[in-house]
Amino acid sequence: MEKKNISNRVYSLLVSNNFKCNADGRAFIYNEIGALAPRELDAQKWMPVLQYAERVGGCQPGEEYQYANPQGFISTAKVTGLYDLPKDMRNPVLICFSGMMTAHLCSFEVLRMYAKQTGTLLPLLAIGKGGNKGLYESVFNRESGLMVGSEYNAYYNLLEELAPSDYVRANERVCKDMDTDGNFDELYQFAKETGRTEVTFILCSGNFSYDKRLLAEFMLKARDSKFADIKMHFVLTHCPIITNLSVVDGHLSEIMLGYVAASLGPLMKDTIDFDGTTTSSRPERYLMPGVTKADWSVFEELIKDFSNMGWPNYAELLYGVDHEQAVLDIILSDLRARGSFTSESYDKELKEDLKKYQDFLGGRYQGGDFLEYLQGTTDKSFFK
């Protein structure tokens, strides 16, 4: 009865607010209702869904994708694991991004193993603005903390616990407070402002289900003539399913399922084939191999009931859900996601994960030559 009463109250508020589902619209409902208790999630039920999400939305190390670039030839995006980057990269730069608070640990594993294998320290860049359609407003909008200010600043704060500040924030000035059209534009701007005419971006998201969405959008953007003055190559590091961390993004939770829903949902929307065939008036991404043949019924509950980052059109497109019902479902999921964390819990959990990781490395960095420190860490892999 209580669940029905909450749904009815939320529906009435949505009617009064014209079913707005953007950050402001969701904050309006939250301010009236408050956070809801997150649902109990059965690992036996959800782990097979996550594993299938990795198959459909993720890429396998060794895969390659060819796409047109504005220089007039064909580029190849390469997929690797965290521990086996290509040997022939031109001016590589490691990119930590996507919003999930697992990306910094995955990125550090890439950085660490590359240093051990090559004796070279990768340049680092973290990107990302407010994040998660306003869901984290209470976390980012505060004076101090690890996860504060923006996604990229949260990553820098976390990486500063693992590496010297002058290395971690060496490239921060390039992207700080910069208004961009998205991650691709930000990478292009970084290359331009740092005088790079050719660069290999190593993409590390911490999200096992995000690979195809990321490449589908990046590869389509890459053909725009406005990017023709810089040769940009992409290496995507596939991150594994992570369920053993303290942070809410790093174990089965409302937040994790929301990220997966947001990664999978766009794969069938506004697509264009690699040969240029499309039915969309404004294609936003390539249609990636295997996507249309996937069993999308596996993700129905995930996308309908756990899309706490917005975008009701995914449920509408994939499952024929009425618009008002789709918005209601998103708002209820948003309120449950808000009940999954506080500013204080995020910082506490992130610190626990950092301590666990530093212990695994054999001790935290405490000054001196950073490259030597990396080379002296364990040869074992933190992420299997």
XYZ file of C-alpha atoms in Angstrom:
384
model
C 0.000 0.000 0.000
C 2.843 2.388 0.894
C 4.519 1.788 -2.486
C 1.263 2.607 -4.281
C 0.775 5.768 -2.213
C 4.284 6.979 -3.039
C 3.737 6.294 -6.738
C 0.444 8.192 -6.697
C 1.993 11.147 -4.907
C 4.936 11.269 -7.318
C 2.553 11.041 -10.271
C 0.528 13.998 -8.960
C 3.685 16.072 -8.576
C 4.771 15.152 -12.099
C 1.415 16.315 -13.446
C 1.885 19.648 -11.682
C 5.416 19.958 -13.124
C 4.590 18.904 -16.721
C 6.446 15.578 -16.341
C 9.848 17.218 -16.361
C 12.563 14.579 -16.088
C 15.702 16.731 -16.324
C 17.916 17.507 -13.350
C 15.671 20.346 -12.164
C 12.519 18.287 -12.571
C 13.969 15.403 -10.610
C 15.241 17.709 -7.872
C 11.726 19.173 -7.591
C 10.273 15.743 -6.836
C 13.122 14.884 -4.454
C 12.593 18.094 -2.480
C 8.920 17.173 -2.035
C 9.244 13.430 -1.384
C 12.771 12.840 -0.103
C 14.935 9.825 -0.821
C 13.442 6.331 -0.823
C 15.046 3.218 0.579
C 17.028 1.315 -2.065
C 15.737 -2.095 -3.104
C 17.225 -5.377 -1.938
C 19.084 -6.798 -4.935
C 19.556 -10.524 -5.406
C 23.006 -11.274 -6.814
C 21.844 -14.602 -8.246
C 19.253 -12.719 -10.285
C 21.332 -9.731 -11.338
C 24.815 -11.122 -11.978
C 23.711 -12.973 -15.155
C 22.142 -9.705 -16.350
C 25.402 -7.844 -15.708
C 27.388 -10.536 -17.483
C 25.107 -10.273 -20.507
C 25.376 -6.476 -20.330
C 29.144 -6.884 -20.560
C 28.697 -9.048 -23.677
C 26.282 -6.614 -25.354
C 27.613 -3.244 -24.189
C 31.245 -4.088 -23.579
C 34.016 -4.930 -26.033
C 36.474 -7.797 -25.895
C 40.240 -7.187 -25.816
C 41.598 -7.745 -29.305
C 38.580 -6.304 -31.103
C 39.164 -3.508 -33.610
C 36.735 -1.050 -35.189
C 37.462 0.848 -38.386
C 35.903 4.249 -39.044
C 36.348 7.291 -41.264
C 38.315 10.260 -39.957
C 38.506 13.838 -41.294
C 42.056 13.378 -42.616
C 40.700 11.244 -45.470
C 41.788 7.770 -44.414
C 40.432 5.002 -42.192
C 41.253 4.902 -38.481
C 41.199 1.847 -36.234
C 40.027 1.923 -32.634
C 41.673 -0.887 -30.668
C 40.301 -2.639 -27.596
C 42.650 -3.986 -24.931
C 42.536 -5.098 -21.334
C 43.947 -2.994 -18.522
C 47.309 -4.719 -18.677
C 48.234 -5.064 -22.347
C 48.303 -1.739 -24.157
C 49.497 -1.693 -27.788
C 53.207 -1.183 -28.343
C 52.806 1.198 -31.312
C 50.828 4.059 -29.743
C 51.682 7.578 -30.905
C 51.951 10.118 -28.050
C 49.653 8.191 -25.675
C 47.627 9.954 -22.971
C 45.604 8.104 -20.336
C 42.017 9.372 -19.892
C 40.143 8.720 -16.643
C 36.455 9.508 -16.985
C 32.789 8.391 -17.166
C 31.442 9.210 -13.706
C 31.823 5.803 -12.080
C 33.979 5.977 -8.978
C 35.856 2.883 -10.082
C 37.581 4.565 -13.032
C 40.469 5.961 -10.973
C 41.517 2.511 -9.732
C 41.232 1.010 -13.217
C 43.235 3.913 -14.629
C 45.929 3.539 -11.996
C 46.256 -0.144 -12.870
C 46.759 0.838 -16.531
C 49.330 3.457 -15.534
C 51.116 1.152 -13.103
C 51.456 -1.855 -15.379
C 52.481 0.279 -18.370
C 55.241 1.779 -16.230
C 56.422 -1.684 -15.209
C 56.360 -2.979 -18.790
C 57.915 0.005 -20.586
C 59.675 2.148 -17.991
C 57.496 5.048 -19.145
C 55.044 7.235 -17.255
C 51.827 7.912 -19.179
C 50.511 11.500 -19.191
C 47.158 11.642 -17.398
C 43.951 13.592 -17.980
C 40.680 13.325 -16.033
C 37.490 14.737 -17.535
C 33.814 14.968 -16.571
C 31.570 17.701 -15.237
C 28.581 17.566 -12.872
C 27.629 14.000 -13.578
C 24.606 11.760 -13.419
C 21.910 14.275 -14.367
C 21.920 16.077 -11.020
C 21.693 12.933 -8.891
C 24.981 13.804 -7.167
C 24.259 17.479 -6.583
C 24.442 17.097 -2.805
C 27.859 15.425 -3.124
C 29.476 17.802 -5.602
C 28.058 21.029 -4.164
C 29.995 21.191 -0.901
C 33.150 22.810 0.359
C 35.369 19.785 0.901
C 35.550 16.052 0.391
C 36.974 13.523 -2.027
C 34.005 13.504 -4.384
C 33.388 17.231 -4.657
C 33.077 19.927 -7.320
C 32.877 17.765 -10.422
C 33.654 14.301 -11.745
C 37.104 15.269 -12.952
C 37.994 16.899 -9.647
C 36.832 13.804 -7.776
C 39.141 11.683 -9.921
C 42.046 14.063 -9.320
C 41.394 14.041 -5.563
C 41.374 10.248 -5.539
C 44.430 9.895 -7.742
C 46.305 12.342 -5.503
C 45.976 9.694 -2.783
C 47.949 7.347 -5.060
C 50.369 9.621 -6.934
C 52.163 12.996 -6.601
C 49.962 16.036 -7.153
C 52.215 17.634 -9.756
C 51.809 14.544 -11.928
C 48.089 14.060 -11.281
C 47.066 17.658 -11.977
C 49.620 18.497 -14.667
C 46.888 18.790 -17.326
C 44.025 20.048 -15.168
C 44.329 23.636 -16.363
C 43.418 22.629 -19.906
C 39.927 21.408 -19.053
C 39.122 23.272 -15.857
C 35.749 25.029 -16.085
C 35.728 24.588 -19.849
C 32.316 24.403 -21.492
C 32.363 21.677 -24.128
C 29.870 19.738 -26.192
C 31.071 16.495 -24.678
C 33.991 14.255 -23.912
C 35.214 13.996 -27.507
C 35.375 17.761 -27.889
C 37.242 18.023 -24.616
C 39.902 15.570 -25.763
C 40.319 17.461 -29.025
C 40.662 20.734 -27.109
C 43.240 19.169 -24.813
C 45.344 18.061 -27.786
C 45.042 21.473 -29.400
C 45.931 23.479 -26.302
C 48.921 21.273 -25.486
C 50.350 21.479 -29.003
C 49.764 17.847 -29.940
C 49.093 17.279 -33.660
C 48.813 13.508 -33.180
C 47.738 11.706 -30.039
C 46.525 8.311 -28.844
C 43.852 8.576 -26.169
C 43.696 5.555 -23.862
C 40.111 5.514 -22.617
C 39.489 4.078 -19.149
C 35.937 4.326 -17.816
C 35.686 1.751 -15.027
C 32.378 0.671 -16.638
C 32.219 -2.845 -18.096
C 29.062 -2.096 -20.136
C 29.993 1.309 -21.606
C 32.507 0.351 -24.327
C 30.196 0.134 -27.336
C 28.225 3.245 -26.469
C 31.461 5.183 -26.026
C 33.037 4.045 -29.286
C 29.760 4.332 -31.207
C 29.575 8.026 -30.340
C 33.295 8.832 -30.540
C 33.819 7.207 -33.925
C 30.888 9.071 -35.452
C 32.091 12.397 -34.073
C 35.603 11.725 -35.328
C 34.602 12.212 -38.967
C 33.693 15.898 -38.446
C 35.959 18.184 -40.475
C 36.421 20.579 -37.531
C 38.745 17.990 -35.986
C 40.893 17.585 -39.096
C 43.958 19.407 -37.754
C 44.711 16.742 -35.140
C 45.121 13.014 -35.677
C 43.329 11.378 -32.765
C 43.676 7.629 -32.202
C 41.695 5.667 -29.627
C 42.600 2.688 -27.508
C 39.778 1.508 -25.269
C 40.715 -0.448 -22.160
C 37.908 -2.833 -21.273
C 37.231 -2.758 -17.535
C 35.891 -5.898 -15.823
C 32.699 -6.249 -13.799
C 33.611 -4.915 -10.353
C 31.436 -6.012 -7.423
C 33.893 -6.264 -4.502
C 34.506 -2.599 -3.674
C 32.990 -0.593 -0.823
C 31.923 2.386 -2.939
C 28.333 2.175 -4.123
C 29.427 2.226 -7.787
C 31.682 -0.788 -7.151
C 29.132 -3.346 -5.958
C 25.612 -4.414 -6.894
C 23.462 -1.377 -6.151
C 20.856 1.016 -7.499
C 23.707 3.229 -8.668
C 25.548 0.472 -10.532
C 22.374 -0.699 -12.284
C 21.623 2.893 -13.261
C 24.999 3.221 -14.944
C 24.462 -0.029 -16.844
C 20.987 1.031 -17.974
C 22.401 4.361 -19.204
C 25.183 2.547 -21.062
C 22.918 0.084 -22.860
C 19.834 2.216 -23.490
C 21.283 4.470 -26.236
C 22.778 1.653 -28.326
C 19.651 1.268 -30.470
C 18.643 4.946 -30.594
C 19.493 7.406 -33.410
C 22.030 5.085 -34.990
C 23.738 5.039 -38.379
C 25.364 2.032 -40.037
C 29.045 2.198 -40.893
C 28.005 2.350 -44.575
C 25.931 5.484 -43.932
C 22.469 3.884 -43.807
C 20.171 5.401 -41.201
C 16.499 6.036 -40.451
C 17.299 8.801 -37.946
C 17.081 12.475 -38.884
C 19.906 13.181 -36.429
C 22.074 10.092 -35.947
C 24.167 10.292 -32.780
C 26.137 7.030 -32.865
C 27.138 4.128 -35.063
C 25.123 0.928 -34.824
C 27.678 -1.389 -33.274
C 28.077 -5.051 -34.282
C 25.890 -7.491 -32.384
C 23.586 -4.872 -30.879
C 20.447 -5.569 -32.912
C 20.842 -9.333 -32.444
C 21.015 -9.048 -28.659
C 18.157 -10.378 -26.547
C 16.888 -7.055 -25.261
C 14.233 -8.762 -23.135
C 17.073 -9.561 -20.694
C 17.415 -5.829 -19.969
C 13.713 -4.913 -19.763
C 13.478 -4.636 -15.989
C 16.893 -2.985 -15.811
C 16.045 -0.226 -18.288
C 12.431 0.279 -17.203
C 12.916 0.204 -13.432
C 16.540 1.188 -12.745
C 17.191 4.083 -15.155
C 17.976 6.584 -12.433
C 19.918 8.895 -14.775
C 16.971 9.977 -16.910
C 16.159 9.431 -20.600
C 12.641 7.934 -20.593
C 12.850 7.492 -24.363
C 14.948 4.331 -23.971
C 12.088 2.493 -22.256
C 9.690 3.966 -24.797
C 11.799 2.917 -27.783
C 12.835 -0.532 -26.618
C 9.741 -1.676 -24.735
C 6.848 0.538 -25.836
C 6.383 2.130 -22.414
C 4.021 5.109 -22.294
C 5.931 8.398 -21.813
C 4.276 9.350 -18.530
C 4.853 5.874 -17.086
C 8.492 5.958 -18.233
C 9.040 9.291 -16.478
C 7.340 8.031 -13.313
C 9.559 4.936 -13.282
C 12.685 7.070 -13.688
C 11.706 9.408 -10.864
C 11.038 6.490 -8.494
C 14.378 4.951 -9.468
C 16.061 8.320 -8.938
C 14.633 8.594 -5.423
C 15.815 5.072 -4.546
C 19.252 5.853 -5.934
C 19.404 8.964 -3.743
C 18.703 6.688 -0.781
C 21.783 4.646 -1.677
C 24.392 7.193 -0.615
C 25.236 10.384 1.234
C 28.185 12.714 0.788
C 29.712 11.195 3.894
C 29.149 7.599 2.803
C 30.778 8.231 -0.570
C 33.926 9.614 1.036
C 34.043 6.826 3.641
C 33.657 4.088 1.014
C 36.174 5.673 -1.361
C 38.743 5.840 1.448
C 38.144 2.182 2.275
C 38.781 1.218 -1.346
C 41.909 3.376 -1.518
C 43.285 1.719 1.622
C 42.538 -1.747 0.228
C 44.261 -0.857 -3.030
C 47.298 0.724 -1.373
C 47.735 -2.405 0.740
C 47.582 -4.484 -2.430
C 50.300 -2.340 -4.033
C 52.604 -2.955 -1.114
C 52.229 0.467 0.469
C 51.166 3.970 -0.507
C 53.334 6.400 -2.429
C 55.161 8.592 0.098
C 57.433 10.724 -2.065
C 60.470 10.232 -4.244
C 60.666 9.050 -7.839
C 57.117 8.098 -8.824
C 58.169 5.922 -11.749
C 60.469 3.933 -9.488
C 57.625 3.535 -6.998
C 55.335 2.142 -9.721
C 57.997 -0.243 -10.945
C 58.431 -1.515 -7.404
C 54.767 -2.338 -6.823
C 53.457 -5.878 -7.022
C 53.401 -7.728 -10.341
C 49.926 -9.049 -9.520
C 46.775 -7.617 -11.106
C 44.208 -5.967 -8.840
C 41.443 -6.595 -11.366
C 41.463 -10.167 -12.622
